[in-house]
CSV table of N, CA and C in Angstrom, one decimal:
chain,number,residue,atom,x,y,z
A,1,UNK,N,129.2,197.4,61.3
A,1,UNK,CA,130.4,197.7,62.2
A,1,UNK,C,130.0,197.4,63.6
A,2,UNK,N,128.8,197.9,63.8
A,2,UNK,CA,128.5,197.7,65.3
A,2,UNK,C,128.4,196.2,65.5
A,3,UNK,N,127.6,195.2,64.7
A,3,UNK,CA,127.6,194.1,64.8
A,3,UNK,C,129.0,193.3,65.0
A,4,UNK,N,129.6,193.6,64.3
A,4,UNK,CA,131.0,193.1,64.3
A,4,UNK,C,131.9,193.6,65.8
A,5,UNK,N,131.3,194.8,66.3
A,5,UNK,CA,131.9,195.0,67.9
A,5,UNK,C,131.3,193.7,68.8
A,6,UNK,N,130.1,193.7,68.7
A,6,UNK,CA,129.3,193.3,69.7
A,6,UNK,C,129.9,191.6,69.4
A,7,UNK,N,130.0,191.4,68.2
A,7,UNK,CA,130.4,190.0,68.2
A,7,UNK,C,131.6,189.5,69.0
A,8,UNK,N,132.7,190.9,68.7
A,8,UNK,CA,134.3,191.0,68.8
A,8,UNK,C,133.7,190.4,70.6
A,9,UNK,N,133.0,191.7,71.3
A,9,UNK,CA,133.3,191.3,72.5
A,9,UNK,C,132.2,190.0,73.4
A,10,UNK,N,131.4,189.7,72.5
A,10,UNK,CA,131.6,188.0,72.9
A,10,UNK,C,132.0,187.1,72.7
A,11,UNK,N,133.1,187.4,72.2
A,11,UNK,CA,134.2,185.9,71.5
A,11,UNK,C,135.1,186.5,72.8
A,12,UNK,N,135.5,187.4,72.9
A,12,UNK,CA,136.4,187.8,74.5
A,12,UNK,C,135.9,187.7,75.6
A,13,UNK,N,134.4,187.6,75.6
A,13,UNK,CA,133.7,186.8,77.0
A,13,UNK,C,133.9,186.1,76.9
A,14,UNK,N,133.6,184.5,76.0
A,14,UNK,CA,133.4,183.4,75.9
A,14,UNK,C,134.9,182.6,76.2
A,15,UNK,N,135.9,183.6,75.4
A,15,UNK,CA,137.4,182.9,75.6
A,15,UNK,C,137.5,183.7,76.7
A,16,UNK,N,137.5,184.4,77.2
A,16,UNK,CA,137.7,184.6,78.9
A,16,UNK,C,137.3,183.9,79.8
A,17,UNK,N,136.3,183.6,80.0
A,17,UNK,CA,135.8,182.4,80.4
A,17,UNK,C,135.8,180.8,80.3
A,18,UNK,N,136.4,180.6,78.9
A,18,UNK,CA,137.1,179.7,78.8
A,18,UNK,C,138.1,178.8,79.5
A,19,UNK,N,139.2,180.3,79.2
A,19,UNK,CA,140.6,180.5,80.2
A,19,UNK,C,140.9,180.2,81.7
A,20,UNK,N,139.4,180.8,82.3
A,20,UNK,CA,139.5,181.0,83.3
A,20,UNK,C,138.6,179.4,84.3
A,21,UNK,N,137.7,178.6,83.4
A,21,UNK,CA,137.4,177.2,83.5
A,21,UNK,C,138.3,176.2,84.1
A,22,UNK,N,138.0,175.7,84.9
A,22,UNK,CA,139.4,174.4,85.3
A,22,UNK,C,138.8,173.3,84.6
A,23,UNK,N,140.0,172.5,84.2
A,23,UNK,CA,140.4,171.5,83.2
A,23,UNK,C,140.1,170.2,83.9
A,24,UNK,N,138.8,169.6,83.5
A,24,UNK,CA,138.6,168.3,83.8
A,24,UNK,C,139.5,167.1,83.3
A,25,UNK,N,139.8,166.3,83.9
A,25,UNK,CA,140.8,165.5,82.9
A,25,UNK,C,139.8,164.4,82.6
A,26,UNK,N,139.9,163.0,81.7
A,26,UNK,CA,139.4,162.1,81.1
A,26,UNK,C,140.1,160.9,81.1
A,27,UNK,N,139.7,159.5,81.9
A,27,UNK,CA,139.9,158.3,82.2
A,27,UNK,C,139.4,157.4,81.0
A,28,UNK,N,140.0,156.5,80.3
A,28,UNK,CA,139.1,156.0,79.5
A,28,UNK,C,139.6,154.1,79.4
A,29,UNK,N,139.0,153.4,79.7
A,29,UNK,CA,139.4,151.9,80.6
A,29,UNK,C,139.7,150.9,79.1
A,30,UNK,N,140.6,150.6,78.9
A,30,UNK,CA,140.4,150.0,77.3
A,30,UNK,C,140.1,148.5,77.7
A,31,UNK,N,140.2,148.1,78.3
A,31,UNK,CA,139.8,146.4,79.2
A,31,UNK,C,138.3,146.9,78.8
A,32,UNK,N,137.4,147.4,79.2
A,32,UNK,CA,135.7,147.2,79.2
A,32,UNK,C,135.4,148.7,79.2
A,33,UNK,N,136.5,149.0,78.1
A,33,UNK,CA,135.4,150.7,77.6
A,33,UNK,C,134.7,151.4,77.7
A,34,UNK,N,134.5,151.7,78.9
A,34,UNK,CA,133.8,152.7,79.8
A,34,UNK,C,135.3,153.9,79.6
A,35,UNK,N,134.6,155.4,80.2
A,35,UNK,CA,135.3,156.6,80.4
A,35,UNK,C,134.4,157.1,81.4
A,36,UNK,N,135.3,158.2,81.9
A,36,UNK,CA,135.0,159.0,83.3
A,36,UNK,C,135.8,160.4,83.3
A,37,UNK,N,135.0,161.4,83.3
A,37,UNK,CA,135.5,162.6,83.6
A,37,UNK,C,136.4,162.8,84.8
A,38,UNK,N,136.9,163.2,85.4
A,38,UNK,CA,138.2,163.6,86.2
A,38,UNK,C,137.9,164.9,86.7
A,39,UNK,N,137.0,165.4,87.9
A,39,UNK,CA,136.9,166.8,88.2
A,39,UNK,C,138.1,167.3,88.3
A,40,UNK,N,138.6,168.8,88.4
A,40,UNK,CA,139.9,169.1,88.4
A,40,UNK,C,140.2,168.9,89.8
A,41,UNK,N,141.8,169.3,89.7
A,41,UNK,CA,142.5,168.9,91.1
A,41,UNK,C,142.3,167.4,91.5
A,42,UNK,N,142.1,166.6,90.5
A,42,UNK,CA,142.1,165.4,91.2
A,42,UNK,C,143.1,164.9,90.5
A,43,UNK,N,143.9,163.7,91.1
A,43,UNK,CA,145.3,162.9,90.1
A,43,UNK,C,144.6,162.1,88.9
A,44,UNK,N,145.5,161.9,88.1
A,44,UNK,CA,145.3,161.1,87.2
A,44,UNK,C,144.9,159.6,87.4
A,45,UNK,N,144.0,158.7,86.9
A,45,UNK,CA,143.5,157.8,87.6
A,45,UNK,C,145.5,156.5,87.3
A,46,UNK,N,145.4,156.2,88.5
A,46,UNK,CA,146.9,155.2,89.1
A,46,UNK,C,145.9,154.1,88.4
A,47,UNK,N,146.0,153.0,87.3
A,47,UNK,CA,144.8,151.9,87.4
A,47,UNK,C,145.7,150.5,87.7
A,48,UNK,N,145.4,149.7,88.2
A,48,UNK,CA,145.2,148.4,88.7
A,48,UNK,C,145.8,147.8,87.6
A,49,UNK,N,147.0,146.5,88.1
A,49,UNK,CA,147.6,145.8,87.2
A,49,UNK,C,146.8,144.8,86.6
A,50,UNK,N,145.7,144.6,86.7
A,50,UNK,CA,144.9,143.7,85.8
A,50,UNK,C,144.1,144.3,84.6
A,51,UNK,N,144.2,146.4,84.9
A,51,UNK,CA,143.6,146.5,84.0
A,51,UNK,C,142.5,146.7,83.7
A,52,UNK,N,141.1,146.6,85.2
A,52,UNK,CA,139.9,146.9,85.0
A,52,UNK,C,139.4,147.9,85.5
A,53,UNK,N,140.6,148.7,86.2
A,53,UNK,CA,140.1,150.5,86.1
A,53,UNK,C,141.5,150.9,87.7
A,54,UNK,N,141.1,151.8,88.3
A,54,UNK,CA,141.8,152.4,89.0
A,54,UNK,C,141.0,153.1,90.1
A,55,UNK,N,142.2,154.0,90.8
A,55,UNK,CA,141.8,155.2,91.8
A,55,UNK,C,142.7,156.5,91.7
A,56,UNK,N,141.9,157.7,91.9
A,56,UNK,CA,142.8,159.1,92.0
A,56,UNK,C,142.3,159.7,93.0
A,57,UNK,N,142.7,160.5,93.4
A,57,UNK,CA,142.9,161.5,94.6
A,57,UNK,C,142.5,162.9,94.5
A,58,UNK,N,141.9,163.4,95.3
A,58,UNK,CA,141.7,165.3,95.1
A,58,UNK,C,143.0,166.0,95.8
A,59,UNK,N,143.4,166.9,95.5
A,59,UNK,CA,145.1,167.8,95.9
A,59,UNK,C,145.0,167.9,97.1
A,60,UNK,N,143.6,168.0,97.5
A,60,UNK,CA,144.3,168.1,99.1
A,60,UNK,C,143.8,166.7,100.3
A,61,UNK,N,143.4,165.9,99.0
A,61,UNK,CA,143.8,164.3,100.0
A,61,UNK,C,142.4,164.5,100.6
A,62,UNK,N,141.4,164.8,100.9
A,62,UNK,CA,140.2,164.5,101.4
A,62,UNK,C,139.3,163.8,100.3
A,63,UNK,N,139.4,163.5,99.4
A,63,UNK,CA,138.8,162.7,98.6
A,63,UNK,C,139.1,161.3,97.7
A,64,UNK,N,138.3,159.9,97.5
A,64,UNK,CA,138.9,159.1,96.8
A,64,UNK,C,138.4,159.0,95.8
A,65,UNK,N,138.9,158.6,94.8
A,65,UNK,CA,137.4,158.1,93.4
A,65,UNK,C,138.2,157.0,93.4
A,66,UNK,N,137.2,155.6,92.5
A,66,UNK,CA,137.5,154.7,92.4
A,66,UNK,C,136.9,154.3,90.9
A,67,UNK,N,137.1,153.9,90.2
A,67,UNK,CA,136.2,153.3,88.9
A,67,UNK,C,136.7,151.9,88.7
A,68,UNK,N,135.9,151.3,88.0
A,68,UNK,CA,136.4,149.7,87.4
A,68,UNK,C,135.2,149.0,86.8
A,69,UNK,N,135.4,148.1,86.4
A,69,UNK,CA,135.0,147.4,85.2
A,69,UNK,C,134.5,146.0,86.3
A,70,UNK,N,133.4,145.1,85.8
A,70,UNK,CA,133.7,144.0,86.3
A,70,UNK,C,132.7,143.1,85.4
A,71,UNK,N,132.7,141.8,85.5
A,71,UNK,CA,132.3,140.8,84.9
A,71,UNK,C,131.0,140.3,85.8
A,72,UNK,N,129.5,140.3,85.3
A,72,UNK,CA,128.6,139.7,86.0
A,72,UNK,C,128.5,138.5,85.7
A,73,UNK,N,128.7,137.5,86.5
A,73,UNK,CA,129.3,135.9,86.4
A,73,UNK,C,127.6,135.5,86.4
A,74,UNK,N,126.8,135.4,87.8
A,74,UNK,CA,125.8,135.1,87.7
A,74,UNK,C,124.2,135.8,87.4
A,75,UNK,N,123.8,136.3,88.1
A,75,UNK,CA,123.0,137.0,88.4
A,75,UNK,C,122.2,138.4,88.2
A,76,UNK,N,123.3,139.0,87.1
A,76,UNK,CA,123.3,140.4,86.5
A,76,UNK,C,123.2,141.3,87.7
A,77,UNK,N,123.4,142.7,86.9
A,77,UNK,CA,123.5,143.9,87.8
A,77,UNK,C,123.0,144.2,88.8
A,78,UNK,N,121.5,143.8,88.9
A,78,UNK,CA,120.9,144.3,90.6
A,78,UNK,C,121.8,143.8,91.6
A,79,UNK,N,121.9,142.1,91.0
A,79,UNK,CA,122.4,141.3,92.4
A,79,UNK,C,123.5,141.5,92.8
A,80,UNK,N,124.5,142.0,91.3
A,80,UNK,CA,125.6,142.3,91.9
A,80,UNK,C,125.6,143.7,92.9
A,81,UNK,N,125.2,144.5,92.2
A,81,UNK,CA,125.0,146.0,93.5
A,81,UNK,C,124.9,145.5,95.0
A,82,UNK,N,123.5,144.5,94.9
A,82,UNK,CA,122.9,144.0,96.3
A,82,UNK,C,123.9,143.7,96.9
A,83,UNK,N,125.0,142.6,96.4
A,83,UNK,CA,126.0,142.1,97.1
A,83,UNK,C,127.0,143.7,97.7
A,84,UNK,N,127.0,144.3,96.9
A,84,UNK,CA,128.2,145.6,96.7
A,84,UNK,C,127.3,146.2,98.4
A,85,UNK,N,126.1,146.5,98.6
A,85,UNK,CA,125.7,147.3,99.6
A,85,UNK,C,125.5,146.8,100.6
A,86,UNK,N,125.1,145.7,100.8
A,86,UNK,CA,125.6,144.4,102.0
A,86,UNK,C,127.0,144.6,102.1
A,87,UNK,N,128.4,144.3,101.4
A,87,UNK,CA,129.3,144.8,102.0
A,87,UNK,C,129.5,146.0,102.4
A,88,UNK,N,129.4,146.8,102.3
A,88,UNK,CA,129.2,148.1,102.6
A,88,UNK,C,128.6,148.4,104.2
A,89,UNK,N,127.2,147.9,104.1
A,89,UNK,CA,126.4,147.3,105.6
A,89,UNK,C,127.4,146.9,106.3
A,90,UNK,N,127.8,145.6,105.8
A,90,UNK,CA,129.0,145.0,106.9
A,90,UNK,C,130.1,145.8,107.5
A,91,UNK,N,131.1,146.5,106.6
A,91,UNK,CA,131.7,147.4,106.6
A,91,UNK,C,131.2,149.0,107.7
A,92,UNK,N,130.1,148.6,107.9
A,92,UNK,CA,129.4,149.8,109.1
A,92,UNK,C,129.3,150.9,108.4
A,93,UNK,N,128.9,151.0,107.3
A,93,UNK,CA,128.4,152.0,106.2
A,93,UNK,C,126.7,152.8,106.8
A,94,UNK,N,126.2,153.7,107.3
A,94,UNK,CA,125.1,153.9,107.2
A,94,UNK,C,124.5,154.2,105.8
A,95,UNK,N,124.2,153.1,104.7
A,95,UNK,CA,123.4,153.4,103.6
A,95,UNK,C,122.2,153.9,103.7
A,96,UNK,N,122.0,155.0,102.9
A,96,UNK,CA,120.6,156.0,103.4
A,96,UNK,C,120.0,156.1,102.3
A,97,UNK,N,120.8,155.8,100.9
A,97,UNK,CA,120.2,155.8,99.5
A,97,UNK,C,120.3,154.7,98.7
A,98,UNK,N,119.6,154.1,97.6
A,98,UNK,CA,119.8,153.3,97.5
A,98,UNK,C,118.6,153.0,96.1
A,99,UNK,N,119.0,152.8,94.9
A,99,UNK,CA,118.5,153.0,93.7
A,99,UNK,C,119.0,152.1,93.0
A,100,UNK,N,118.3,150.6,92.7
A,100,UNK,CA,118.7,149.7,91.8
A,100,UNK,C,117.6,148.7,91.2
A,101,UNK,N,117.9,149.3,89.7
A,101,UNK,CA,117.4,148.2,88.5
A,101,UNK,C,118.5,147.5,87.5
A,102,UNK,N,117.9,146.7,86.8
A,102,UNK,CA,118.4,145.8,86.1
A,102,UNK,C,119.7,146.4,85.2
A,103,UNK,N,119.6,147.9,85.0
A,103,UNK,CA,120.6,148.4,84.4
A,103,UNK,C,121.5,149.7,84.9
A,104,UNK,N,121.5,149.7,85.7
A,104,UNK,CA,121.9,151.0,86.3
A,104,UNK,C,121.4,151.0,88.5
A,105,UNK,N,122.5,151.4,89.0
A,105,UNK,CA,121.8,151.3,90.1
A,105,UNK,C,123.2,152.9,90.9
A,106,UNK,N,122.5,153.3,92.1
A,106,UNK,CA,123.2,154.4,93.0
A,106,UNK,C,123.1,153.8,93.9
A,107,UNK,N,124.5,154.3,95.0
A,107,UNK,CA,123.8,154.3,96.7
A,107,UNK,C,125.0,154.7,97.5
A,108,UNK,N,124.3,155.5,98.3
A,108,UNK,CA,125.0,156.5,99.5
A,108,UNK,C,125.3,156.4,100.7
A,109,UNK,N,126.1,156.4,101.7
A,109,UNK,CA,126.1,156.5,102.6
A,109,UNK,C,127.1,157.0,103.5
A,110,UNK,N,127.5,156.6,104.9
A,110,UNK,CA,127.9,157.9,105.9
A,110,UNK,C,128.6,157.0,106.8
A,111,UNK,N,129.9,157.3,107.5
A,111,UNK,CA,130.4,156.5,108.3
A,111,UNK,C,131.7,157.5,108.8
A,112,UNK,N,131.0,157.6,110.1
A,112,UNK,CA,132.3,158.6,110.9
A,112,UNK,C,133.2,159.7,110.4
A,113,UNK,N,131.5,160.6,109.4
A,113,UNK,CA,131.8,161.9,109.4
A,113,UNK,C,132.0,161.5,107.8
A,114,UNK,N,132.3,160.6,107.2
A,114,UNK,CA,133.0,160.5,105.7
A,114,UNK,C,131.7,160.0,104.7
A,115,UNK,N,131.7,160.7,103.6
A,115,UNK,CA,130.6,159.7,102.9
A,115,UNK,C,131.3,159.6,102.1
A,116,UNK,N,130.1,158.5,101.6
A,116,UNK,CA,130.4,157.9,99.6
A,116,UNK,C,129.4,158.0,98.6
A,117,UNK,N,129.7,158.2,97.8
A,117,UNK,CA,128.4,157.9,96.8
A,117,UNK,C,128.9,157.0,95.7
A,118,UNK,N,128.0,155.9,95.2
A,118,UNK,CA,128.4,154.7,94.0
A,118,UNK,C,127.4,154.9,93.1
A,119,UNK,N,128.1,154.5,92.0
A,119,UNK,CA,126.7,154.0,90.8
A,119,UNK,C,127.5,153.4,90.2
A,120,UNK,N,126.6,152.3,89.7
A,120,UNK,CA,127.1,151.0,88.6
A,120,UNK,C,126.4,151.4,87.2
A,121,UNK,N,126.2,151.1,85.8
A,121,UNK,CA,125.8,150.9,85.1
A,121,UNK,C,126.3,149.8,84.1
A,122,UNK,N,125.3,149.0,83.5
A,122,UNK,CA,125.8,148.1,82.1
A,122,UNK,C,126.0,148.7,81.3
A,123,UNK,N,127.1,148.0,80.9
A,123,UNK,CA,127.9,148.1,80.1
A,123,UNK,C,127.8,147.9,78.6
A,124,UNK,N,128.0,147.8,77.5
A,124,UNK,CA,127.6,147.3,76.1
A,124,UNK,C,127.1,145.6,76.2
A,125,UNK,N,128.2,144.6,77.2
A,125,UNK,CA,128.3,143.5,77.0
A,125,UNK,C,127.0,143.5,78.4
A,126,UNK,N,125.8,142.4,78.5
A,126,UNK,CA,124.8,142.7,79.6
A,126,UNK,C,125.8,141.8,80.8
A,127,UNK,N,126.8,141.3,80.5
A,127,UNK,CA,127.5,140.6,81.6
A,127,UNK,C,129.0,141.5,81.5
A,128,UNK,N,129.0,142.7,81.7
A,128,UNK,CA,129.7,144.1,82.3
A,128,UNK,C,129.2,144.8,82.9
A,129,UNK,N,129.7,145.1,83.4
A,129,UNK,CA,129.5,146.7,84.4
A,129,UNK,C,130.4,147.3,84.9
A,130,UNK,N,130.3,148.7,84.8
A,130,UNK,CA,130.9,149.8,85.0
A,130,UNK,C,130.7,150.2,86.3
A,131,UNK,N,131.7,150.2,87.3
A,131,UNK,CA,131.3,151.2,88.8
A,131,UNK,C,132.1,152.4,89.2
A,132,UNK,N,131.7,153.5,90.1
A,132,UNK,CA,132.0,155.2,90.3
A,132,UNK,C,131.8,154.5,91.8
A,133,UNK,N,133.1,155.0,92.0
A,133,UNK,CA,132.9,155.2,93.7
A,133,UNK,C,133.2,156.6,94.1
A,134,UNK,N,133.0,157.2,95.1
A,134,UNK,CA,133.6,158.7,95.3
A,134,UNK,C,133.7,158.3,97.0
A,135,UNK,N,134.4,159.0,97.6
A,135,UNK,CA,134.5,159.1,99.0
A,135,UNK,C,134.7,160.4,99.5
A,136,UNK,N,134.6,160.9,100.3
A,136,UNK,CA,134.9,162.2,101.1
A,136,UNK,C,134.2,162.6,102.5
C-alpha cells in the first residue's frame, strides 16, 4: 500500500512537471531531411519557396533562427563553411569562434551588440549539408 502511495505521488510529480514544461515545436525539411527542434515561443519555421528550409522568430522579436539545406557543388563542407565565415567577415561580423572539419563545423560572432551562432553538418548525401543559424 505504501508502495503504491509513493508511486501514486511520483506519477503527480512527473505529470506536474510535465504540464508545466514549454512545448518545443519540430521543423522537419522533406527537400534534404534534416529536422530541428523549435525552442518555445518561437514561430513556426515560414520556409522558402524552393523548399530548402526557412526562418522563425522568438515572441518578442529579438531573435532570428534560420535553417536550410544546401548542395556542396565543389569542394565539400569545410570550404563551404570557409566561404560562409568570410562572408560573415565581410559583412563586419567580429567572428571569435570558429570550429571546422570535413563533417560538421560552428562559428560565432558579434556585431553591434547582436550575436550569432551557426553550425553546419553533412548530411546523409556527403554533397549536403544542413545549416542552424541563430541571431540575437
Amino acid at each position: 500500500m505504501k508502495r503504491a502511495f509513493l508511486a501514486g505521488l511520483v506519477l503527480i510529480a512527473v505529470a506536474g512537471a510535465a504540464l508545466g514544461a514549454e512545448v518545443w515545436g519540430r521543423y522537419v525539411n522533406a527537400r534534404y531531411g534534416y529536422g530541428i527542434d523549435l525552442p518555445p515561443g518561437f514561430s513556426e519555421i515560414k520556409e522558402a519557396g524552393n523548399g530548402d528550409g526557412g526562418t522563425s522568430r522568438s515572441a518578442d522579436g529579438k531573435a532570428d533562427l534560420a535553417v536550410w539545406g544546401s548542395n556542396l557543388l565543389f569542394d565539400g563542407l569545410a570550404a563551404d563553411v570557409q566561404d560562409r565565415i568570410e562572408s560573415d567577415v565581410n559583412d563586419e561580423w567580429d567572428v571569435s569562434y570558429q570550429r571546422v572539419n570535413n563533417k560538421a563545423a560552428s562559428w560565432s560572432g558579434e556585431r553591434d551588440g547582436r550575436i550569432f551562432y551557426a553550425r553546419a553538418v553533412l548530411l546523409c548525401h556527403d554533397d549536403e549539408a544542413g545549416y542552424f543559424r541563430i541571431e540575437y
